[in-house]
mmCIF file of C-alpha atoms and ligand atoms in Angstrom:
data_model
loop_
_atom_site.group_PDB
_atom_site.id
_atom_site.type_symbol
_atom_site.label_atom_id
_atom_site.label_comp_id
_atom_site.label_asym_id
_atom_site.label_seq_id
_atom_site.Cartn_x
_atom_site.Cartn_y
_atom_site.Cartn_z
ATOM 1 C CA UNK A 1 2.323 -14.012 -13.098
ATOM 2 C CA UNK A 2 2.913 -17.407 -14.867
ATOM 3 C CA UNK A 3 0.854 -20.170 -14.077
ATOM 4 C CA UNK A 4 4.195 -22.452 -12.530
ATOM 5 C CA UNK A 5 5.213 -19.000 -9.947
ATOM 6 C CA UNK A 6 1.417 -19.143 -8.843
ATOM 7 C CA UNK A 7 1.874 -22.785 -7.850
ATOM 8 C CA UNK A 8 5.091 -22.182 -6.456
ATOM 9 C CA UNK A 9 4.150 -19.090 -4.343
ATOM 10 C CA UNK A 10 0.683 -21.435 -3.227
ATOM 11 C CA UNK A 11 2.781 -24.187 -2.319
ATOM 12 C CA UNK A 12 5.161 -21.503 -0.037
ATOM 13 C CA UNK A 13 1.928 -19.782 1.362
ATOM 14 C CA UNK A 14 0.775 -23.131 2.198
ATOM 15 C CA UNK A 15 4.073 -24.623 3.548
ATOM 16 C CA UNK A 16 4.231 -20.933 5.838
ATOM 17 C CA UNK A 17 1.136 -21.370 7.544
ATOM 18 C CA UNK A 18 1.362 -25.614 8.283
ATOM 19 C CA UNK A 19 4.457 -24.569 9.667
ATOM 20 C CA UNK A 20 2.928 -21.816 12.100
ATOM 21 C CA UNK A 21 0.107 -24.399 12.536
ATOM 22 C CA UNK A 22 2.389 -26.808 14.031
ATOM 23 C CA UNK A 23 3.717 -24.518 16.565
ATOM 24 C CA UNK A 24 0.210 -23.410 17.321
ATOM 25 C CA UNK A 25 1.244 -19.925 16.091
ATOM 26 C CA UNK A 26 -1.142 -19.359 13.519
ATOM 27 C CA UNK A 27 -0.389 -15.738 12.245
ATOM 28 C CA UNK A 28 3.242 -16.381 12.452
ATOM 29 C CA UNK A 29 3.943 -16.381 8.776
ATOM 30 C CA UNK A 30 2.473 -13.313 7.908
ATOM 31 C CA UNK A 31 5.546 -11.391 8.775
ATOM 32 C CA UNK A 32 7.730 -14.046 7.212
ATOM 33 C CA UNK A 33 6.062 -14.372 3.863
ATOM 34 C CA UNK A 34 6.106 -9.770 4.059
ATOM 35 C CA UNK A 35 9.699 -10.268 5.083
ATOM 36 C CA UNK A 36 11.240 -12.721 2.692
ATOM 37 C CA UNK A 37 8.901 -11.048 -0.382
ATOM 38 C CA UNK A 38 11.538 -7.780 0.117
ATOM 39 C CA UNK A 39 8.878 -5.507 -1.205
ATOM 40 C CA UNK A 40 8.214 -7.102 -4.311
ATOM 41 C CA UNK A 41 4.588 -7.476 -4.093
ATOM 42 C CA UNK A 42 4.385 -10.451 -6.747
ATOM 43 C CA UNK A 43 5.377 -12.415 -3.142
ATOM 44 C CA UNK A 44 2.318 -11.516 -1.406
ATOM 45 C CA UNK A 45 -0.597 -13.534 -3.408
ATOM 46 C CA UNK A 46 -3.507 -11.614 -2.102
ATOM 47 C CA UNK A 47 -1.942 -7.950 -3.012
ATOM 48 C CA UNK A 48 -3.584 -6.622 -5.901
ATOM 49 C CA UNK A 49 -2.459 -3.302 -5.773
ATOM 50 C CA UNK A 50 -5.970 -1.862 -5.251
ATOM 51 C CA UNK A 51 -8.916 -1.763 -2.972
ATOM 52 C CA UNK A 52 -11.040 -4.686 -2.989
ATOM 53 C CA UNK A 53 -13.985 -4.450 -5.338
ATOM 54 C CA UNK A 54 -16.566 -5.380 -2.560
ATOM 55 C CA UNK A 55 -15.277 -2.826 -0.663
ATOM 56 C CA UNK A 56 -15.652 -0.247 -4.100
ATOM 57 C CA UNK A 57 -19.208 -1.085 -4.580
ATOM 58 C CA UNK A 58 -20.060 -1.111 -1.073
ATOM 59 C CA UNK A 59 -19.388 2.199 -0.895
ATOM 60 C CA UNK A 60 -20.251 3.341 -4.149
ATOM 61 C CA UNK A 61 -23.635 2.213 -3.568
ATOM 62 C CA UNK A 62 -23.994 3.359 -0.205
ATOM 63 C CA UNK A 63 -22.470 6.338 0.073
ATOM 64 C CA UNK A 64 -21.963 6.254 3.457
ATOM 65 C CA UNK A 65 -21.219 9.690 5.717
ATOM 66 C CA UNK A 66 -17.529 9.572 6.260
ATOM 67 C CA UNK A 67 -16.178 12.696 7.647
ATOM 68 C CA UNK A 68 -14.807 13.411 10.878
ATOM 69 C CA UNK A 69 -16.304 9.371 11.254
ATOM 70 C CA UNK A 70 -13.922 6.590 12.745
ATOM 71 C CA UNK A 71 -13.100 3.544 10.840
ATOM 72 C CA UNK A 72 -11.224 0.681 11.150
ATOM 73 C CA UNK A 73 -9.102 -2.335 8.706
ATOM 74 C CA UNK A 74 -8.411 -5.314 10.123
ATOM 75 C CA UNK A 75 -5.603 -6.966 8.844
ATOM 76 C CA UNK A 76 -5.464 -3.835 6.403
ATOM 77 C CA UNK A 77 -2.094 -6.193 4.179
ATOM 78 C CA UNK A 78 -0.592 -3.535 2.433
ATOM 79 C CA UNK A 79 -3.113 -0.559 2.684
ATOM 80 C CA UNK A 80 -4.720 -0.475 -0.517
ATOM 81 C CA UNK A 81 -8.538 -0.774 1.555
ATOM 82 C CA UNK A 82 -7.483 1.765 4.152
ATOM 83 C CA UNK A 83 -6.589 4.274 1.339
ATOM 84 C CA UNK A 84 -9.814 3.861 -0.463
ATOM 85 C CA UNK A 85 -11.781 5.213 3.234
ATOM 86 C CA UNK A 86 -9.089 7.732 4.191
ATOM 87 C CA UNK A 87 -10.161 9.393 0.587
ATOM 88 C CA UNK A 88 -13.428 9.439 1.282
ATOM 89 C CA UNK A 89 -13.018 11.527 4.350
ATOM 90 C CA UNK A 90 -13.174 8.886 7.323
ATOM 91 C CA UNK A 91 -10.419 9.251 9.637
ATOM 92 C CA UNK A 92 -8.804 5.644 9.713
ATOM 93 C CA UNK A 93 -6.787 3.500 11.726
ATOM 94 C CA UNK A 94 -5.690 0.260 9.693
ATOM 95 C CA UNK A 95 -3.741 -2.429 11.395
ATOM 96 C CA UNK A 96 -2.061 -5.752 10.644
ATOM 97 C CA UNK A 97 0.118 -8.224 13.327
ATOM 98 C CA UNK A 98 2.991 -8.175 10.452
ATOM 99 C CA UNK A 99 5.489 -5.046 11.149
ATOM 100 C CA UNK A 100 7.369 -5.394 7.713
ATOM 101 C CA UNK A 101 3.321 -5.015 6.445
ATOM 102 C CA UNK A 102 2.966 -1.976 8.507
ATOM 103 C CA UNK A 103 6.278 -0.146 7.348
ATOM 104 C CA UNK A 104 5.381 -1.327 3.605
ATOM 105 C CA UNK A 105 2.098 0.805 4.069
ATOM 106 C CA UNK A 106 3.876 3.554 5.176
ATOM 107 C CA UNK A 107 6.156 3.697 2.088
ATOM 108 C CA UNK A 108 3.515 3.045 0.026
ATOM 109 C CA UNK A 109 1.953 5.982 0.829
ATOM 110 C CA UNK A 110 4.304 8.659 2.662
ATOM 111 C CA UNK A 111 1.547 11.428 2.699
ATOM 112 C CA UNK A 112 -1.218 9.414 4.201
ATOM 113 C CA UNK A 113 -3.236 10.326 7.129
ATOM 114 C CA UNK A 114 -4.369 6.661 7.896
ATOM 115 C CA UNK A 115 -3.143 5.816 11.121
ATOM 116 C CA UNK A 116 -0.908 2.397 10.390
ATOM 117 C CA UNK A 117 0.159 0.538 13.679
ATOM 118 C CA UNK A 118 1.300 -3.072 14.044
ATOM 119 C CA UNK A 119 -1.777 -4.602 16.356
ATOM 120 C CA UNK A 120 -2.913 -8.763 16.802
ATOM 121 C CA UNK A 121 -6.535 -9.032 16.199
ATOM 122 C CA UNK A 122 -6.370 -11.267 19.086
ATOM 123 C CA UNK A 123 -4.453 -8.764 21.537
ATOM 124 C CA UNK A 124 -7.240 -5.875 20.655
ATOM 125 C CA UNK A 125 -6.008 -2.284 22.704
ATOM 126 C CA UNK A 126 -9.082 -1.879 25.259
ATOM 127 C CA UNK A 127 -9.788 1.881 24.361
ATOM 128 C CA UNK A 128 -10.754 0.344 20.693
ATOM 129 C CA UNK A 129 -14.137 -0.468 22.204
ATOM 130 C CA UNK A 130 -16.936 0.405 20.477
ATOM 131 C CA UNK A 131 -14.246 3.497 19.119
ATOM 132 C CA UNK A 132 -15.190 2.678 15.151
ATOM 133 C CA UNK A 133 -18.176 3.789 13.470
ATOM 134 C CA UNK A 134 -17.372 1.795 10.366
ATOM 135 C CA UNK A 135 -14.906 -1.561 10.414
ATOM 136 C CA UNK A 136 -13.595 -3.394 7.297
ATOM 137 C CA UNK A 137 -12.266 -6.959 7.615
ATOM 138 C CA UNK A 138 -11.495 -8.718 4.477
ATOM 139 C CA UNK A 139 -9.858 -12.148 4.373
ATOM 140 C CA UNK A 140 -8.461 -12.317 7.693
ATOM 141 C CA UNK A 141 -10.754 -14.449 9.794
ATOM 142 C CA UNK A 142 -10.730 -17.239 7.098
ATOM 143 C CA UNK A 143 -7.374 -16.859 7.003
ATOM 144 C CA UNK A 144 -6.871 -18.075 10.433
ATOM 145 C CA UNK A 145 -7.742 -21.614 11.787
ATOM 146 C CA UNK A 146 -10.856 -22.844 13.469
ATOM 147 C CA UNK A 147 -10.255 -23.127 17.004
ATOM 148 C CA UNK A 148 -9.150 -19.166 17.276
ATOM 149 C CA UNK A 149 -12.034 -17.940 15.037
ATOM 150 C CA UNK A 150 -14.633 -17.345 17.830
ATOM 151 C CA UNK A 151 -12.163 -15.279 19.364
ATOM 152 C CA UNK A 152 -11.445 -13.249 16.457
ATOM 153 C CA UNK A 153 -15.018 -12.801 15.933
ATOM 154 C CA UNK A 154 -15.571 -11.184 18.928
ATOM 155 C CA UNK A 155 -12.561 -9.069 19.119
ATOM 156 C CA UNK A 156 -14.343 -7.781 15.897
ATOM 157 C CA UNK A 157 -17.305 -7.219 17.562
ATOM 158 C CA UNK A 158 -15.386 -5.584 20.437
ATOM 159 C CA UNK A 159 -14.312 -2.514 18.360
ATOM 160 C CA UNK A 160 -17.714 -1.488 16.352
ATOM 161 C CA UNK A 161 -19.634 1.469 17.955
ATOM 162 C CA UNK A 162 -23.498 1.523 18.589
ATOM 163 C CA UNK A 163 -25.182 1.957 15.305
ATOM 164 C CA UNK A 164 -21.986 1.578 13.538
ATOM 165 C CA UNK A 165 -21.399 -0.664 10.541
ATOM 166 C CA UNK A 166 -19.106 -3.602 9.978
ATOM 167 C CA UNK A 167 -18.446 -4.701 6.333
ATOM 168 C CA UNK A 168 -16.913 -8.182 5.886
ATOM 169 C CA UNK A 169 -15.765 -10.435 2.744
ATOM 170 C CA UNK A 170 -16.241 -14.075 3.618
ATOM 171 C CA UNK A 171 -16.316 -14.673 -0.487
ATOM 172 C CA UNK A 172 -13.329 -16.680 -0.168
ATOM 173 C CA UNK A 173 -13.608 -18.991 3.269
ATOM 174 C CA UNK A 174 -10.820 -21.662 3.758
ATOM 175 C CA UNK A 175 -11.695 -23.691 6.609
ATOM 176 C CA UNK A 176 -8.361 -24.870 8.498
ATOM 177 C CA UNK A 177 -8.703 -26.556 11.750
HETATM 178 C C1 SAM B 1 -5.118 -12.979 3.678
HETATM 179 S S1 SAM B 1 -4.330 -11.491 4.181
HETATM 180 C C2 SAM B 1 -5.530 -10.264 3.697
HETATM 181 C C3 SAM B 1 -4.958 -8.861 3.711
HETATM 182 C C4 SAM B 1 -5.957 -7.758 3.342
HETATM 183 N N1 SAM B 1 -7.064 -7.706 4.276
HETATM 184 C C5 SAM B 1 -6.464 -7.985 1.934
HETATM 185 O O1 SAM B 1 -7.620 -8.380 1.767
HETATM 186 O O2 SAM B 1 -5.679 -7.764 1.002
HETATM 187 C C6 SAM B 1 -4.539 -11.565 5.947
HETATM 188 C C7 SAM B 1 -3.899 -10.379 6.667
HETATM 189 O O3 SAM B 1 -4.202 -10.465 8.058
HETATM 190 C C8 SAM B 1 -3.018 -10.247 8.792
HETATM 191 N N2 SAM B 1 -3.173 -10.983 10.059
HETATM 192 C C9 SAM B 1 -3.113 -12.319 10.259
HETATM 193 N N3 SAM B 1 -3.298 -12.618 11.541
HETATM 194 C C10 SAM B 1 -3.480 -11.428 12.180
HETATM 195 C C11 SAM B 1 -3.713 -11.075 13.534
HETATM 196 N N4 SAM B 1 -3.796 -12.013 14.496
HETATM 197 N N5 SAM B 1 -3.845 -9.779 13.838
HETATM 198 C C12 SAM B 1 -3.751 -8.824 12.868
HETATM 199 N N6 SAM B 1 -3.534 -9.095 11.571
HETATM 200 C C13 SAM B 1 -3.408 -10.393 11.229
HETATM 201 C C14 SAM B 1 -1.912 -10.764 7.910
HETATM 202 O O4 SAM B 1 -0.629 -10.245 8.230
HETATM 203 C C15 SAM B 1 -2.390 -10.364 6.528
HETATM 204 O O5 SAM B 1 -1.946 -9.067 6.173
#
């Protein structure tokens, strides 16, 4: 992408989520930025298409037992993460509060056996808790302003069974209030 569409689609992102801000709605323009972007997925600036590299060498270097065991993506975008555990053998559940996000995974991949369902992280389903042995959130939390982010933390915290692992990327915080 040229450097002047990066700026432009930063300035949109940004302009989105003031918006939502104002009208204390702040995951409100998700679905509009996955709506207006009519599958073209130069319109969503964090797609790239692939699973994210922490997530790679997480699991490359931990090999972690995945059959038959539970995960969960938070936020999962456009399914690229959920993908990566569904081939390893977990049996995954990936959800995001966007429902043009949700159909866009399922198109993406027609044969998949990830469970894709249009859930708020802050509107968890109560027979999620403590249902995941492994839970991926990337990007999401510090995505979302200040004042909702205990909340979010602890719906997090909600779904992760005993002895189970949670993997989060923080790498890129943005700190909205
Ligand atoms: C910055 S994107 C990151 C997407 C994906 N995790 C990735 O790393 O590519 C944040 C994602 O969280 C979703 N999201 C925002 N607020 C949410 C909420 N309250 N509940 C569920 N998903 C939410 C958005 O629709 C979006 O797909």
């Amino acid at each position: 992408m040229f450097e002047q569409q990066r700026e432009d689609l930063q300035l949109h992102v940004k302009q989105l989520a003031t918006e939502a801000l104002q009208k204390s709605d702040p995951s409100a323009w998700f679905e509009v930025l996955y709506s207006k972007a009519k599958e073209d997925t130069a319109q969503i600036p964090w797609a790239k298409l692939t699973s994210h590299p922490y997530l790679q060498d997480w699991l490359t270097n931990h090999e972690p037992f995945a059959s038959g065991q539970q995960a969960l993506v938070i936020g999962c975008g456009l399914g690229d993460d959920a993908q990566a555990l569904t081939s390893l053998g977990f049996e995954v559940t990936a959800f995001d509060i966007s429902p043009t996000a949700i159909t866009w995974c399922q198109e993406r991949f027609p044969d998949s056996t990830v469970n894709y369902v249009v859930t708020d992280l802050l509107a968890i389903p109560p027979q999620w808790h403590q249902a995941f042995n492994f839970v991926f959130e990337c990007r999401n939390i510090q995505s979302l302003p200040l004042n909702v982010r205990s909340c979010v933390i602890s719906s997090v915290a909600f779904v992760v069974a005993p002895g189970g692992t949670m993997l989060a990327d923080y790498s890129c915080s943005r700190h909205r209030s």
